mmCIF file of C-alpha atoms in Angstrom:
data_model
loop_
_atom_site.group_PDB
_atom_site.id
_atom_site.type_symbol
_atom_site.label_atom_id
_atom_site.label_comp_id
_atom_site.label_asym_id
_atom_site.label_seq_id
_atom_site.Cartn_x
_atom_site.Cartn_y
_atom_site.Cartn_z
ATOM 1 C CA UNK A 392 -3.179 -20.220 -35.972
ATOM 2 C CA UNK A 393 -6.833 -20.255 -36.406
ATOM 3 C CA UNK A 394 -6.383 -19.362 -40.098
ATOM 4 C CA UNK A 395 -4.017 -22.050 -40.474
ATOM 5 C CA UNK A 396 -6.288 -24.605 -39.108
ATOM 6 C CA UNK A 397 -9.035 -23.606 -41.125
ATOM 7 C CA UNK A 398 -6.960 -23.895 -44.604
ATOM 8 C CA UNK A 399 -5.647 -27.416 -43.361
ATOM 9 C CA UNK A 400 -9.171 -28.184 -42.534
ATOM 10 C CA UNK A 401 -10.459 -26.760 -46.225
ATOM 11 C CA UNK A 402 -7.459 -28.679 -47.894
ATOM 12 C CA UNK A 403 -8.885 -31.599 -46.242
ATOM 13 C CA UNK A 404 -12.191 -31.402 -47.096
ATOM 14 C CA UNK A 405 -11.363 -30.675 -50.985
ATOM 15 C CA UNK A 406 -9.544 -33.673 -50.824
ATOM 16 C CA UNK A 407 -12.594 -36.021 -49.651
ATOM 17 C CA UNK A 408 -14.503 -34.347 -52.634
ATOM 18 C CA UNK A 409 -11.559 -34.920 -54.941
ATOM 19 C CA UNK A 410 -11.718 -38.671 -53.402
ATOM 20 C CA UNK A 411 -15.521 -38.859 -54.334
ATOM 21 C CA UNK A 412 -15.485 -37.545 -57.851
ATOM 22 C CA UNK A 413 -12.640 -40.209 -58.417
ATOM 23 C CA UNK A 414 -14.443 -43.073 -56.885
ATOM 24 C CA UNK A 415 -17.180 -42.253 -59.429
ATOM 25 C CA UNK A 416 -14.910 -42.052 -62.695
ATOM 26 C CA UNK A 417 -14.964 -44.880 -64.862
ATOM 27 C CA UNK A 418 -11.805 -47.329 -65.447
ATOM 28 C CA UNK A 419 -9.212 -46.237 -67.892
ATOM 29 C CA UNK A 420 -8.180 -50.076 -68.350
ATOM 30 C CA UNK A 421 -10.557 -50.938 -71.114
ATOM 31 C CA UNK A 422 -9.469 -49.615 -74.569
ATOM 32 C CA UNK A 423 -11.944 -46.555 -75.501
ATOM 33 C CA UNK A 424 -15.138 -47.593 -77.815
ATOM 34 C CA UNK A 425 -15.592 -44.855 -80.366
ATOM 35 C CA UNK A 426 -17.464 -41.970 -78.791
ATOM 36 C CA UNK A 427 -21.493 -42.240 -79.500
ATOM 37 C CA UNK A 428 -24.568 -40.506 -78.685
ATOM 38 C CA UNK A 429 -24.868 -43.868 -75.973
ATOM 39 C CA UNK A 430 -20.998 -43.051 -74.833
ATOM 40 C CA UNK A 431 -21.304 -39.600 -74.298
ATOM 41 C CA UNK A 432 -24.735 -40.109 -72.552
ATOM 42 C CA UNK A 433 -23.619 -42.146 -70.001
ATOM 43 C CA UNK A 434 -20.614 -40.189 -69.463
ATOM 44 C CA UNK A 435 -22.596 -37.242 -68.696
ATOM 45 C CA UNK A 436 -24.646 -39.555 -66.240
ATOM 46 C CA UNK A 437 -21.547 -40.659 -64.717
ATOM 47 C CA UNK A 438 -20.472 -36.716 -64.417
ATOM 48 C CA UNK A 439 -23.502 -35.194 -62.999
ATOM 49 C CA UNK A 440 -23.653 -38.483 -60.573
ATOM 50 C CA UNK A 441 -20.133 -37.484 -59.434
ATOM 51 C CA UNK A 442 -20.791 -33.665 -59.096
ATOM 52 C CA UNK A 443 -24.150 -34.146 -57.268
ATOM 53 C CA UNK A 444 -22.538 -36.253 -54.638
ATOM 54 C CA UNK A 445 -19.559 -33.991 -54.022
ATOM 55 C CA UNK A 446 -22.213 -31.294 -53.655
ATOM 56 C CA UNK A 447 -24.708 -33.123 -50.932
ATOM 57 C CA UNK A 448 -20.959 -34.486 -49.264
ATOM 58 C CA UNK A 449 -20.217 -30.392 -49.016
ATOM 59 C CA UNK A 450 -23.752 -29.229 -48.275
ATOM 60 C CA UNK A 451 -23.777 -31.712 -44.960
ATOM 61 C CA UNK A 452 -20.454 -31.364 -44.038
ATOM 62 C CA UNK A 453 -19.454 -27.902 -44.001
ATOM 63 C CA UNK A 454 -20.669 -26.491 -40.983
ATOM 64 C CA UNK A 455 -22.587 -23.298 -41.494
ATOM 65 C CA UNK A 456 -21.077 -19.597 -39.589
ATOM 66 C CA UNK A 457 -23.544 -18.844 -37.151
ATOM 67 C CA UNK A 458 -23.094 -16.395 -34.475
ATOM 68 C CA UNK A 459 -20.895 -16.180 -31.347
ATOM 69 C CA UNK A 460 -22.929 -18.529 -28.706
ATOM 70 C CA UNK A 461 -23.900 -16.588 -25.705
ATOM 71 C CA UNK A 462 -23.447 -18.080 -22.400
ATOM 72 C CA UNK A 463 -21.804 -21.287 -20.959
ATOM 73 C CA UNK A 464 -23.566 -24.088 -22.320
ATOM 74 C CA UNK A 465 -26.262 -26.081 -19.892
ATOM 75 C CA UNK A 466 -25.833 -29.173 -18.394
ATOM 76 C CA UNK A 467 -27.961 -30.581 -21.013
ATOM 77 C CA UNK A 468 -25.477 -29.464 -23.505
ATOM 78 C CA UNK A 469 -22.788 -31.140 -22.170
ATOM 79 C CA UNK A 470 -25.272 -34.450 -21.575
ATOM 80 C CA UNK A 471 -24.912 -34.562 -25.406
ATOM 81 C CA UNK A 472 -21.393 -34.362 -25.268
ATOM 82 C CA UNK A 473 -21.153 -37.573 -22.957
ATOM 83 C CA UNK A 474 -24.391 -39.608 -24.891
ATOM 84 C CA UNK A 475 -22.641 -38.881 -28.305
ATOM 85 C CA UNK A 476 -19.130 -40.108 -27.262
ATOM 86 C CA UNK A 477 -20.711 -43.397 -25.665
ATOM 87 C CA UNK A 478 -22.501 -43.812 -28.945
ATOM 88 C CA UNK A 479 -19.079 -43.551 -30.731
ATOM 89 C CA UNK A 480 -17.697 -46.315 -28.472
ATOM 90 C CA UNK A 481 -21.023 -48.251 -29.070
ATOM 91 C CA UNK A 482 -20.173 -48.001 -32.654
ATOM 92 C CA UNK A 483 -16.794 -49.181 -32.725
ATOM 93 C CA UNK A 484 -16.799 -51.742 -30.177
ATOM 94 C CA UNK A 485 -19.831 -53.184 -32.670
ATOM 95 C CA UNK A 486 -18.863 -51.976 -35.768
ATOM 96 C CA UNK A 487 -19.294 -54.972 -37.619
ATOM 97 C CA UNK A 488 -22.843 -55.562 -36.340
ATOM 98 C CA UNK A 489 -23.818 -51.969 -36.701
ATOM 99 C CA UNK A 490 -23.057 -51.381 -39.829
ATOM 100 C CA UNK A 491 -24.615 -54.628 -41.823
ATOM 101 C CA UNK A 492 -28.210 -54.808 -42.690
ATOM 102 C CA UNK A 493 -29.956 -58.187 -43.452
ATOM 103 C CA UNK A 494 -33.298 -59.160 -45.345
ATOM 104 C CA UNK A 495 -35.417 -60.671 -43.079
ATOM 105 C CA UNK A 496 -36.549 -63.994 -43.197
ATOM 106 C CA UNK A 497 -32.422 -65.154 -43.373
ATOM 107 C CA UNK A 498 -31.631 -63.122 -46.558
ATOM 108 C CA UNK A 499 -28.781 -61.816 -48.250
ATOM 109 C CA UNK A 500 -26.888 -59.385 -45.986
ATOM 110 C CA UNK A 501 -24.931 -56.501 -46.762
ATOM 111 C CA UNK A 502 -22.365 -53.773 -44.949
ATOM 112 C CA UNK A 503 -23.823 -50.359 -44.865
ATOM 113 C CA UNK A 504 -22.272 -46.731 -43.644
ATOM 114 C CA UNK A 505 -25.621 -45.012 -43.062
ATOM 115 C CA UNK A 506 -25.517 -45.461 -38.615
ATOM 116 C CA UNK A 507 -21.220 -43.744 -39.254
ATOM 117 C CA UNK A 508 -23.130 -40.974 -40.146
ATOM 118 C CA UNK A 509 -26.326 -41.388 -37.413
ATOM 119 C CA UNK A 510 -24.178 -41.956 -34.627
ATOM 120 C CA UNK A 511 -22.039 -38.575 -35.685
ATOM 121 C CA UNK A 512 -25.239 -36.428 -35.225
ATOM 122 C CA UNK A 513 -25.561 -36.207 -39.115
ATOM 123 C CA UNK A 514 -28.530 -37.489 -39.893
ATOM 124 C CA UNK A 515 -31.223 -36.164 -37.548
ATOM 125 C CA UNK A 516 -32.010 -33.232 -34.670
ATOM 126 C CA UNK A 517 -32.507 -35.406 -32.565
ATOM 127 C CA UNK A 518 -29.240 -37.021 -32.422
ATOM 128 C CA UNK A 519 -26.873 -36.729 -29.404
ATOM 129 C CA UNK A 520 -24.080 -34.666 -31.423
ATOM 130 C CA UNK A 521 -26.608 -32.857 -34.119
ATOM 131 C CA UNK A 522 -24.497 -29.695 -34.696
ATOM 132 C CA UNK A 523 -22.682 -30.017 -31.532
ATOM 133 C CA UNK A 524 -20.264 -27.737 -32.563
ATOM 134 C CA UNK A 525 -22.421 -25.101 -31.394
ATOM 135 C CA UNK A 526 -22.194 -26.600 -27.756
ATOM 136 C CA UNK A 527 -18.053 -26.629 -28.382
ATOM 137 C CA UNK A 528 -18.851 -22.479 -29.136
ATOM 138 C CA UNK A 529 -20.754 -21.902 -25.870
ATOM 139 C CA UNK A 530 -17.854 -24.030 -23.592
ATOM 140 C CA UNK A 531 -15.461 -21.319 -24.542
ATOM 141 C CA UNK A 532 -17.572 -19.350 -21.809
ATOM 142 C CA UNK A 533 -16.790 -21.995 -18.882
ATOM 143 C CA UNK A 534 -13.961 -21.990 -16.995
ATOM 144 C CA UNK A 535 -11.911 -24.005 -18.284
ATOM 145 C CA UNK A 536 -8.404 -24.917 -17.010
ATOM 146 C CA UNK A 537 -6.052 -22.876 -18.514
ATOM 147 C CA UNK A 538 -3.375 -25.561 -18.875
ATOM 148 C CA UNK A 539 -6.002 -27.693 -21.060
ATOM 149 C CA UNK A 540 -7.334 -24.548 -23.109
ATOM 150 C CA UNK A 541 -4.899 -24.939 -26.003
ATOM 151 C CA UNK A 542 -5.764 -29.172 -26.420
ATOM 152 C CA UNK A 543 -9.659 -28.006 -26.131
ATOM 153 C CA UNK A 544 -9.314 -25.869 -28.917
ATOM 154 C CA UNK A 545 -7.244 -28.353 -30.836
ATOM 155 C CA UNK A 546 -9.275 -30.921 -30.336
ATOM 156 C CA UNK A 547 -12.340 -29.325 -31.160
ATOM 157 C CA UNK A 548 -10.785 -28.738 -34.735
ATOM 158 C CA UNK A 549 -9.749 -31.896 -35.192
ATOM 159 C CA UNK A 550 -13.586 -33.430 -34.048
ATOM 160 C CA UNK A 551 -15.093 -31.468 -37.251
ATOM 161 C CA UNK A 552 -12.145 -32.666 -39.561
ATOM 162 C CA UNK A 553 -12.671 -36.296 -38.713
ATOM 163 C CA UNK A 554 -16.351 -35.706 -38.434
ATOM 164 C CA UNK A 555 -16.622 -34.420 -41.971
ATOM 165 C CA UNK A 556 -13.826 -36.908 -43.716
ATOM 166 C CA UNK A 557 -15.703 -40.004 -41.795
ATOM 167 C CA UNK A 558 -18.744 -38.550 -43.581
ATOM 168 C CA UNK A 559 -17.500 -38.340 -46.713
ATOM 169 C CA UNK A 560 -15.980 -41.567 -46.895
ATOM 170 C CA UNK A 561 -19.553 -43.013 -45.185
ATOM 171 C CA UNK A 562 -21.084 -41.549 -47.831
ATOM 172 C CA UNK A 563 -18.845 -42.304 -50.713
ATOM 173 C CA UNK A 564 -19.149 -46.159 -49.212
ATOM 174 C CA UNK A 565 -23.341 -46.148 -49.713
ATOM 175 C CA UNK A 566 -22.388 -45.946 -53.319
ATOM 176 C CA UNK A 567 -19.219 -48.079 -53.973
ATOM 177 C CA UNK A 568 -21.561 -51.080 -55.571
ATOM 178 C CA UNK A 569 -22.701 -48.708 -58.151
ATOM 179 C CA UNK A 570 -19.266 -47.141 -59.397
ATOM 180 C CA UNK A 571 -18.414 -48.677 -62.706
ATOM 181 C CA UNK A 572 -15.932 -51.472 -61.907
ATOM 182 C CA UNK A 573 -17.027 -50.895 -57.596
ATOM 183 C CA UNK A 574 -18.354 -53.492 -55.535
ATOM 184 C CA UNK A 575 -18.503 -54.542 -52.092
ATOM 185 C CA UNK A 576 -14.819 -54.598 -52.141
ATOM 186 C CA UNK A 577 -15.369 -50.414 -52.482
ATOM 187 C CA UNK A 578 -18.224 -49.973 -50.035
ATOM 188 C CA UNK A 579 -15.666 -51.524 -47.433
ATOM 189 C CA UNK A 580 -13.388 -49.972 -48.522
ATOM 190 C CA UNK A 581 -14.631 -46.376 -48.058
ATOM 191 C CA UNK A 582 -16.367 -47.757 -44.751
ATOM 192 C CA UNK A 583 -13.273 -48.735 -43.482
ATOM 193 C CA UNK A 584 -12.043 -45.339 -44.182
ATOM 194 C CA UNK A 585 -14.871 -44.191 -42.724
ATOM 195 C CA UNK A 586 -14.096 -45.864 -39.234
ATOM 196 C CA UNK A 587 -10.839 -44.801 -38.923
ATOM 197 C CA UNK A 588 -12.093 -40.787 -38.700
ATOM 198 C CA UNK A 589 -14.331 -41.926 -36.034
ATOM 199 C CA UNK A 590 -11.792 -43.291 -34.103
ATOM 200 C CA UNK A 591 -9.862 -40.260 -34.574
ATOM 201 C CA UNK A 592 -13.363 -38.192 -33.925
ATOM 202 C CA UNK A 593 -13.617 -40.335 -30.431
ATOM 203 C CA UNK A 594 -10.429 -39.617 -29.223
ATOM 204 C CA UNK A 595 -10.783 -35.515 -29.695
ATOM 205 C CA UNK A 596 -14.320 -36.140 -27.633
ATOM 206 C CA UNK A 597 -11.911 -37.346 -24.873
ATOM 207 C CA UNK A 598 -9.894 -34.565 -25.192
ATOM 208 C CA UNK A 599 -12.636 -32.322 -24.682
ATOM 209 C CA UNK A 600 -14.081 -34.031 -22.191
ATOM 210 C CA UNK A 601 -11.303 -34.097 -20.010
ATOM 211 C CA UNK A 602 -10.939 -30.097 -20.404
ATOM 212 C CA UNK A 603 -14.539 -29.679 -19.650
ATOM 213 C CA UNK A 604 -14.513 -31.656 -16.944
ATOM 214 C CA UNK A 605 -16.897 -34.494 -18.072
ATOM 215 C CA UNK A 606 -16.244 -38.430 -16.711
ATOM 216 C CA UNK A 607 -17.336 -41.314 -18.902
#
């Protein structure tokens, strides 16, 4: 089952990637110009731009093997459980708000995915679900209620899927206005897509929650 999971999860993730290096390809619409040493320059641009992104989407996404945690995780631990699912509720109850950035001074304001990724404990220690995977490892040491044990497990699967597709498409967003033929019709787009894994990402929090015991 676990094997299973992980390959759905892997299929997943290769898609997002797949997703990336096609939001970066240019549009087939136009007819072709004969290739030049200009063509085939930016094309290569275009390539490595695509590649590189896939790369930093996989690099902070995939969450990296550590060890079997020891011990049932501290209160403290499961204080970041709680802070990070209010932030997540935070966040979508203000989405809008959160997620555009104005000049000062009453300038030109624009939609941006960079607190999708803050409030999921991707961009900083310090934030309230910074590898809390880890903390999901050390719960299977409580004692937890054997009737919920199967949905914590499940749910805690389905938290890292949504948290690394609602990254991908975050971070895919930062960049729609500098695709050839993007816009801010692509960074809401992908920011849109973006929201709808946290949602998803939210409601396995409550799922875990509720098996470990933790109100609100």
């Amino acid at each position: 089952l676990h094997l299973q999971t992980t390959m759905t999860r892997l299929s997943l993730l290769f898609t997002a990637i797949f997703t990336t290096c096609e939001a970066f390809a240019p549009l087939s619409a136009a007819p072709k110009a004969p290739p030049t040493q200009l063509n085939a320059k930016a094309s290569s641009r275009r390539d490595i731009l695509a590649f590189g992104l896939a790369t930093t989407v996989m690099a902070t996404t995939i969450p990296v093997t550590v060890h079997a945690a020891s011990g049932a995780p501290t209160q403290a631990d499961l204080n970041r459980i709680k802070e990070g699912y209010n932030g997540l509720v935070y966040l979508l109850d203000n989405f809008e708000k959160e997620t555009t950035v104005c000049r000062e001074n009453g300038g030109e304001c624009k939609r941006d995915a960079e607190p999708v990724r803050r409030y999921l404990g991707l961009r900083s220690t310090t934030d309230p679900l910074f590898q809390i995977e880890k903390v999901f490892d050390k719960a299977k040491n409580m004692d937890i209620d054997p009737d919920k044990l199967d949905a914590f497990f499940e749910a805690t699967e389905d938290y890292n899927t949504a948290m690394t597709l609602s990254n991908s498409m975050a971070f895919i967003s930062q960049f729609g206005e500098y695709n050839p033929g993007g816009g801010k019709d692509e960074v809401l787009k992908y920011l849109n897509e973006s929201k709808k894994q946290v949602i998803q990402a939210k409601a396995s929090l409550e799922k875990i929650m509720d098996a470990l015991d933790i109100k609100p």
